[in-house]
PDB file of C-alpha atoms in Angstrom:
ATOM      1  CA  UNK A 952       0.000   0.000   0.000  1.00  0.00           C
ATOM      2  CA  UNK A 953       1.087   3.157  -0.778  1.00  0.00           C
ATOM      3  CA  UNK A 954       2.362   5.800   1.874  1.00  0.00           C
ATOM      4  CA  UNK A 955       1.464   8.658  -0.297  1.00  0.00           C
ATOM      5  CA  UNK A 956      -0.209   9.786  -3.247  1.00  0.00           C
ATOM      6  CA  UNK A 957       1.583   9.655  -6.491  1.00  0.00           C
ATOM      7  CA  UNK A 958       1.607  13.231  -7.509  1.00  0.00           C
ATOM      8  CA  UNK A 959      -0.246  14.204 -10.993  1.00  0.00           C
ATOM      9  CA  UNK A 960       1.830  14.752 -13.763  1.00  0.00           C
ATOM     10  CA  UNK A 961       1.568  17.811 -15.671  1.00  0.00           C
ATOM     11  CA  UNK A 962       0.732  16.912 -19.371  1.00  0.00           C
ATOM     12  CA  UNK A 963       1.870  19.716 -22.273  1.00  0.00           C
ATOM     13  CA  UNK A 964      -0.546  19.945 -24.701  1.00  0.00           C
ATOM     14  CA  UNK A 965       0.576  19.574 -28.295  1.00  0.00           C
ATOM     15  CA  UNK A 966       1.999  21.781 -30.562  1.00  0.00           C
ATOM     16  CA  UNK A 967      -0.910  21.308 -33.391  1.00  0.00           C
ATOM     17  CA  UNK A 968      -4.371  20.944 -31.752  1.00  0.00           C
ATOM     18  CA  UNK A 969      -3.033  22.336 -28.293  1.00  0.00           C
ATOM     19  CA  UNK A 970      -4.535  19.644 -26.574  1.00  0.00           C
ATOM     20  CA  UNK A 971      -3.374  17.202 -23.182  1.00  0.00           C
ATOM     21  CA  UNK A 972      -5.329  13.769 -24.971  1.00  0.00           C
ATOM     22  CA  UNK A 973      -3.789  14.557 -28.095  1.00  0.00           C
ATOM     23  CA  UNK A 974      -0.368  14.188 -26.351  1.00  0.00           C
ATOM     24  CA  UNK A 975      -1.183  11.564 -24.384  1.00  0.00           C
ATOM     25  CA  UNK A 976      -2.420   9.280 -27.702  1.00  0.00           C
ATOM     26  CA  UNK A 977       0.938  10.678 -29.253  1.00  0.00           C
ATOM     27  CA  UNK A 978       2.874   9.345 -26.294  1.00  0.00           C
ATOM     28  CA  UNK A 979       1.128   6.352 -25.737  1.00  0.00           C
ATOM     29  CA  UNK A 980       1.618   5.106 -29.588  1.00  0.00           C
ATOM     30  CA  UNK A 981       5.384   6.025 -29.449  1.00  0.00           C
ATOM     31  CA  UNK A 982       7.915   3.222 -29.783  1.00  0.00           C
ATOM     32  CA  UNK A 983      11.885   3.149 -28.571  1.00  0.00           C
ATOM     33  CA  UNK A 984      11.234   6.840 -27.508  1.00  0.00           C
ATOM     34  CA  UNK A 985      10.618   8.041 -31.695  1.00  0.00           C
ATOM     35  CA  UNK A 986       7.954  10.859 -30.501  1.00  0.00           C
ATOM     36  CA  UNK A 987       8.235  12.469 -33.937  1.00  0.00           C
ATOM     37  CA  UNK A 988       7.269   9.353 -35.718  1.00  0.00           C
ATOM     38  CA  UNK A 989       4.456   8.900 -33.163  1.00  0.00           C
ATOM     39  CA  UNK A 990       3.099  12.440 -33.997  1.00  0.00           C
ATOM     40  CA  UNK A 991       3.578  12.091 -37.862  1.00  0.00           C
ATOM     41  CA  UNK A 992       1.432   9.145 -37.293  1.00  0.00           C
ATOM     42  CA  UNK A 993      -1.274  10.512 -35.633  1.00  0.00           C
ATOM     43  CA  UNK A 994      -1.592  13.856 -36.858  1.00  0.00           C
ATOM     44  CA  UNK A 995      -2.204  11.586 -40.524  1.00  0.00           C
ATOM     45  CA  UNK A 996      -4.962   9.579 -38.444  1.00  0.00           C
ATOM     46  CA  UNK A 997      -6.687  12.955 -37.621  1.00  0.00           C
ATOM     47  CA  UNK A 998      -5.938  14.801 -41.228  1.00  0.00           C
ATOM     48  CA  UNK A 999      -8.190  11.576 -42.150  1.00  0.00           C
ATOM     49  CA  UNK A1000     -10.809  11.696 -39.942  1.00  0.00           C
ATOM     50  CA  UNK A1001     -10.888  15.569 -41.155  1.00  0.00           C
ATOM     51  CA  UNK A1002     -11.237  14.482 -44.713  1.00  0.00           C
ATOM     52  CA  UNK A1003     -14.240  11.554 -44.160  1.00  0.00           C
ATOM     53  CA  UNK A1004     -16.093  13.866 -41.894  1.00  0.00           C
ATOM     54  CA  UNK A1005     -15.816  17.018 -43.772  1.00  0.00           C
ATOM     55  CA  UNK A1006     -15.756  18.701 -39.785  1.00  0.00           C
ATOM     56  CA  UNK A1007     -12.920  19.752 -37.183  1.00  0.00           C
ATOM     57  CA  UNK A1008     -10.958  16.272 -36.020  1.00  0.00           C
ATOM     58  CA  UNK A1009     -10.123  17.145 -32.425  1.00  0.00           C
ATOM     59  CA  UNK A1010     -14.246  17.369 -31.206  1.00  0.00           C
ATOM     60  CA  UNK A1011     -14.590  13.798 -33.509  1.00  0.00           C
ATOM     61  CA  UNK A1012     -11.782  12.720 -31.421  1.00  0.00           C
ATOM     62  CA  UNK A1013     -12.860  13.507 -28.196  1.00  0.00           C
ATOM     63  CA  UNK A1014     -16.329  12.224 -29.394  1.00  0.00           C
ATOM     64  CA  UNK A1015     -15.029   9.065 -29.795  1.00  0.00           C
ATOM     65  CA  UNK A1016     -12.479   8.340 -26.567  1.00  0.00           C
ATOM     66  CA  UNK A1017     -15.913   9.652 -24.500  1.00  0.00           C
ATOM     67  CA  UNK A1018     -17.597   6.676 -26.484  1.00  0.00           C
ATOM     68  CA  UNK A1019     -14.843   4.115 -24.991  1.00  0.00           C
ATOM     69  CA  UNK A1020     -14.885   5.474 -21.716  1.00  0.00           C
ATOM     70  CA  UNK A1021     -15.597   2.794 -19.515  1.00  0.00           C
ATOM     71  CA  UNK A1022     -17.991   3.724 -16.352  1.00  0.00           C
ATOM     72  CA  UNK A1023     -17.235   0.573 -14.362  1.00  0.00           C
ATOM     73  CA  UNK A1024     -14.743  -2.364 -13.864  1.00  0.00           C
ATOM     74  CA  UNK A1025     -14.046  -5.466 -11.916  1.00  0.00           C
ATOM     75  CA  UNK A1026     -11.018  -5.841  -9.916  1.00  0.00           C
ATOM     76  CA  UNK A1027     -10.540  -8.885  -7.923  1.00  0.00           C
ATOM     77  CA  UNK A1028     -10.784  -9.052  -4.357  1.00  0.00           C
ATOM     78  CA  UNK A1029      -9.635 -12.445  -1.991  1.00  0.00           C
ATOM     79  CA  UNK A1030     -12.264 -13.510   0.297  1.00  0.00           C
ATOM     80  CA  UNK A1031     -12.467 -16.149   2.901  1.00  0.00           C
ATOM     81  CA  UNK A1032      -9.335 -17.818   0.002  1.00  0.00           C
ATOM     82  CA  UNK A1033     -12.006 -17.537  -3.280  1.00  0.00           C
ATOM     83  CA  UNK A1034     -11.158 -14.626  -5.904  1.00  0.00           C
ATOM     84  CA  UNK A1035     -14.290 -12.598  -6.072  1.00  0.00           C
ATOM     85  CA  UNK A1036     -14.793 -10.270  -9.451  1.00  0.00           C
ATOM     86  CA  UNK A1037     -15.959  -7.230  -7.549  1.00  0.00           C
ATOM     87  CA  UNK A1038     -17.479  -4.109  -9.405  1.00  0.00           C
ATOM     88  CA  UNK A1039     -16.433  -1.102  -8.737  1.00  0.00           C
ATOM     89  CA  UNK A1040     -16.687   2.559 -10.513  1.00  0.00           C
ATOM     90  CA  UNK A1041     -13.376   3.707 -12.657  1.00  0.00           C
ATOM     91  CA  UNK A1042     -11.662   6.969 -11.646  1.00  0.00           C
ATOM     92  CA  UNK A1043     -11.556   9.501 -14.325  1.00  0.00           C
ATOM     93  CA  UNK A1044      -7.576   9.677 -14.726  1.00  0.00           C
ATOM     94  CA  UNK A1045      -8.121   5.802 -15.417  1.00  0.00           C
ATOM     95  CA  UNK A1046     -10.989   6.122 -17.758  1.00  0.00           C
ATOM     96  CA  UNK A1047      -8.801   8.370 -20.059  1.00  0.00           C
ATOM     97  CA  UNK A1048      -5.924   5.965 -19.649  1.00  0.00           C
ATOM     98  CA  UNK A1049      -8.033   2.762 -20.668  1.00  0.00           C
ATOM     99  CA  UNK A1050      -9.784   4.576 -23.046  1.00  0.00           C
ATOM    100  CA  UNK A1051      -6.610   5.335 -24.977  1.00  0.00           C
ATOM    101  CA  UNK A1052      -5.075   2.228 -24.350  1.00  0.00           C
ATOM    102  CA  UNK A1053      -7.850   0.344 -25.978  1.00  0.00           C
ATOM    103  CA  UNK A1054      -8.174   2.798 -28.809  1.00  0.00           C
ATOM    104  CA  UNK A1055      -4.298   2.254 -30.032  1.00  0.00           C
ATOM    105  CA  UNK A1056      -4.243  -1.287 -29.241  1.00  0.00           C
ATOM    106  CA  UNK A1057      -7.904  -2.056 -31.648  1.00  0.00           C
ATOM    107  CA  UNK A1058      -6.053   0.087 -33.852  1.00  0.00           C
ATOM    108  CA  UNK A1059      -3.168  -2.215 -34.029  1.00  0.00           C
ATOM    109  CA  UNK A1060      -5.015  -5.451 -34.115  1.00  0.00           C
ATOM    110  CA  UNK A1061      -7.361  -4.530 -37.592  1.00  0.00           C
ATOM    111  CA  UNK A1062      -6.231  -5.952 -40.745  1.00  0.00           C
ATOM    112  CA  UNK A1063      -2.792  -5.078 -42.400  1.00  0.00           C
ATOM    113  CA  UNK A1064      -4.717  -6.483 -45.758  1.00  0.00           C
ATOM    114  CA  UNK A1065      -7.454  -3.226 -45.795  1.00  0.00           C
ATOM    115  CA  UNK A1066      -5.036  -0.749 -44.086  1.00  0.00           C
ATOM    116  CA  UNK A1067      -1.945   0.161 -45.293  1.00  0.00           C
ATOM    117  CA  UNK A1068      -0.205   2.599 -42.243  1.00  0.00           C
ATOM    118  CA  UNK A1069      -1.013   2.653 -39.033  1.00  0.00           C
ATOM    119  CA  UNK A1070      -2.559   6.245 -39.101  1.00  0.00           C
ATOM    120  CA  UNK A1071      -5.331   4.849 -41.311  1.00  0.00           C
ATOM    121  CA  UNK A1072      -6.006   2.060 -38.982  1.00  0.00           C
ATOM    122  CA  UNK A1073      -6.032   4.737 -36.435  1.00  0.00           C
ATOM    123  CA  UNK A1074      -7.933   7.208 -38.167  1.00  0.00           C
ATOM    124  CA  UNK A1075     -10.462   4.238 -39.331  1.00  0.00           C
ATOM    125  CA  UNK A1076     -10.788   2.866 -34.852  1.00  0.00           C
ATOM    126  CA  UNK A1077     -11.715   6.541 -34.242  1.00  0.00           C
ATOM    127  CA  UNK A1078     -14.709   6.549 -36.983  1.00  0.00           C
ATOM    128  CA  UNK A1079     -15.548   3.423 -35.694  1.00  0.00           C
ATOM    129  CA  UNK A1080     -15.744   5.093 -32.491  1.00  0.00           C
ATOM    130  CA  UNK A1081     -17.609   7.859 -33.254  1.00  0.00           C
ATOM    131  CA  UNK A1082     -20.257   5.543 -34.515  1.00  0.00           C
ATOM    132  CA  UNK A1083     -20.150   3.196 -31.545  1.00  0.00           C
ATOM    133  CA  UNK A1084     -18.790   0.527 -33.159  1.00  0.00           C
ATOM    134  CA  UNK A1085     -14.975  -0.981 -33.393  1.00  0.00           C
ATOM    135  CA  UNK A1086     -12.888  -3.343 -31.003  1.00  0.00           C
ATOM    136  CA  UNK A1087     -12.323  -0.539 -28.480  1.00  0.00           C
ATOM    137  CA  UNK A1088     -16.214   0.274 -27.902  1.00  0.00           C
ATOM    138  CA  UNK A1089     -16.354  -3.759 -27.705  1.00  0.00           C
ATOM    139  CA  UNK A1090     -14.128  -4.181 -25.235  1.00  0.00           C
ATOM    140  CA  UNK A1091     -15.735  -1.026 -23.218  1.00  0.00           C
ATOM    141  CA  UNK A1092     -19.143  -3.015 -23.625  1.00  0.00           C
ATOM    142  CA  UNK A1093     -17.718  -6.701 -22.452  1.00  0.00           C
ATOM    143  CA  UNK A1094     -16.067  -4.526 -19.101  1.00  0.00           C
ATOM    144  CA  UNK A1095     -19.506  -3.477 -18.543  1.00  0.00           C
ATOM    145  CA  UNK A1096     -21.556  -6.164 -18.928  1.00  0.00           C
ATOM    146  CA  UNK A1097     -19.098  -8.424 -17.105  1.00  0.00           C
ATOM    147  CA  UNK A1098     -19.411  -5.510 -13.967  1.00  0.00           C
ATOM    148  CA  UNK A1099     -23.351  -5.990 -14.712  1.00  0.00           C
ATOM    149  CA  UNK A1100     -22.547 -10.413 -14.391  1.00  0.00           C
ATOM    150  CA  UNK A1101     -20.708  -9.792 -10.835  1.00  0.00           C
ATOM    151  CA  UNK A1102     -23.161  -7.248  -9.547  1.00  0.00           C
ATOM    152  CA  UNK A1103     -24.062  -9.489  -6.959  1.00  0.00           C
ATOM    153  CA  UNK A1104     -20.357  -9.398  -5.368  1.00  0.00           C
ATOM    154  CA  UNK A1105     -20.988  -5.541  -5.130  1.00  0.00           C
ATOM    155  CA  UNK A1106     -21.028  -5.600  -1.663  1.00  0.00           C
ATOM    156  CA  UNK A1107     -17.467  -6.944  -1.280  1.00  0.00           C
ATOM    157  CA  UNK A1108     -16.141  -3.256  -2.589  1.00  0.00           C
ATOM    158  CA  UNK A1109     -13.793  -1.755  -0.394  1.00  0.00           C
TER     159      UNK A1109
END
C-alpha cells in the first residue's frame, strides 16, 4: 500500500491541436522513444478523420475516446481464500488511460490487408468510435456487462 499519493503529472498539450489527450495518444503510440514518428502518425490519423467527416478532427476525437470510456470495472478481491470479481466505478484519470489504451491497441489489431499505415487504422478505430462501433467500444461493452454479471459481489467493494 502506498504511503502517499503519487503526484499528478503535468501533461503539455501539443503543438498542433493544443490539446493534453492529443499528447497523451501521441505518447502512448510512441515506440523506442521516436515521438516524432508517433506524432507524424497521428496527426495523418486525424488529417483523415478531417477528410471523411468534412468537420474539425479534435471534437470527432474527443467524441469518440468519450464513447470508450468505460464507467465501471471489476477488480478482484480475496475472500475467505475464493477470488471474487468485484465491481467497482473507474476513476476519471483511469478512464482516459483505458480509453486510450484500448483505442491504439484495436487500432493495431485490424487488418494489415485493408489498411496500409497505421494512421489509417487509427484514423479508421476513431470513426468506428464515433459511430459506436470498433474493437475498443467492444471491449468497453464486455467490461460493462461483465461488472453488470458480478453485480451481486458488489457488496465486497472496499
Amino acid at each position: 500500500m502506498r504511503s502517499k499519493k503519487a503526484p499528478q503529472r503535468i501533461i503539455i498539450a501539443d503543438p498542433v491541436y493544443h490539446h493534453p489527450l492529443v499528447t497523451k495518444i501521441i505518447t502512448r503510440v510512441m515506440h523506442s522513444g521516436k515521438k516524432t514518428v508517433a506524432a507524424k502518425q497521428v496527426y495523418r490519423a486525424l488529417e483523415l478523420v478531417k477528410s471523411q467527416t468534412g468537420a474539425d478532427p479534435l471534437p470527432q476525437l474527443l467524441t469518440a475516446v468519450e464513447n470508450i470510456r468505460p464507467q465501471m470495472e471489476v477488480r478482484a478481491r480475496r475472500i475467505g481464500g475464493a477470488a471474487y470479481q468485484v465491481p467497482s466505478p473507474v476513476r476519471g484519470v483511469r478512464q482516459d488511460s483505458l480509453a486510450i489504451r484500448w483505442l491504439i491497441t484495436a487500432a493495431q489489431l485490424r487488418s494489415s490487408s485493408q489498411y496500409h499505415t497505421f494512421a489509417q487504422k487509427l484514423a479508421a478505430e476513431v470513426m468506428d468510435a464515433i459511430s459506436g462501433a470498433g474493437g475498443a467500444v467492444k471491449k468497453k461493452l464486455d467490461m460493462h456487462r461483465m461488472a453488470e454479471a458480478n453485480k451481486a459481489f458488489a457488496h465486497f467493494r472496499w
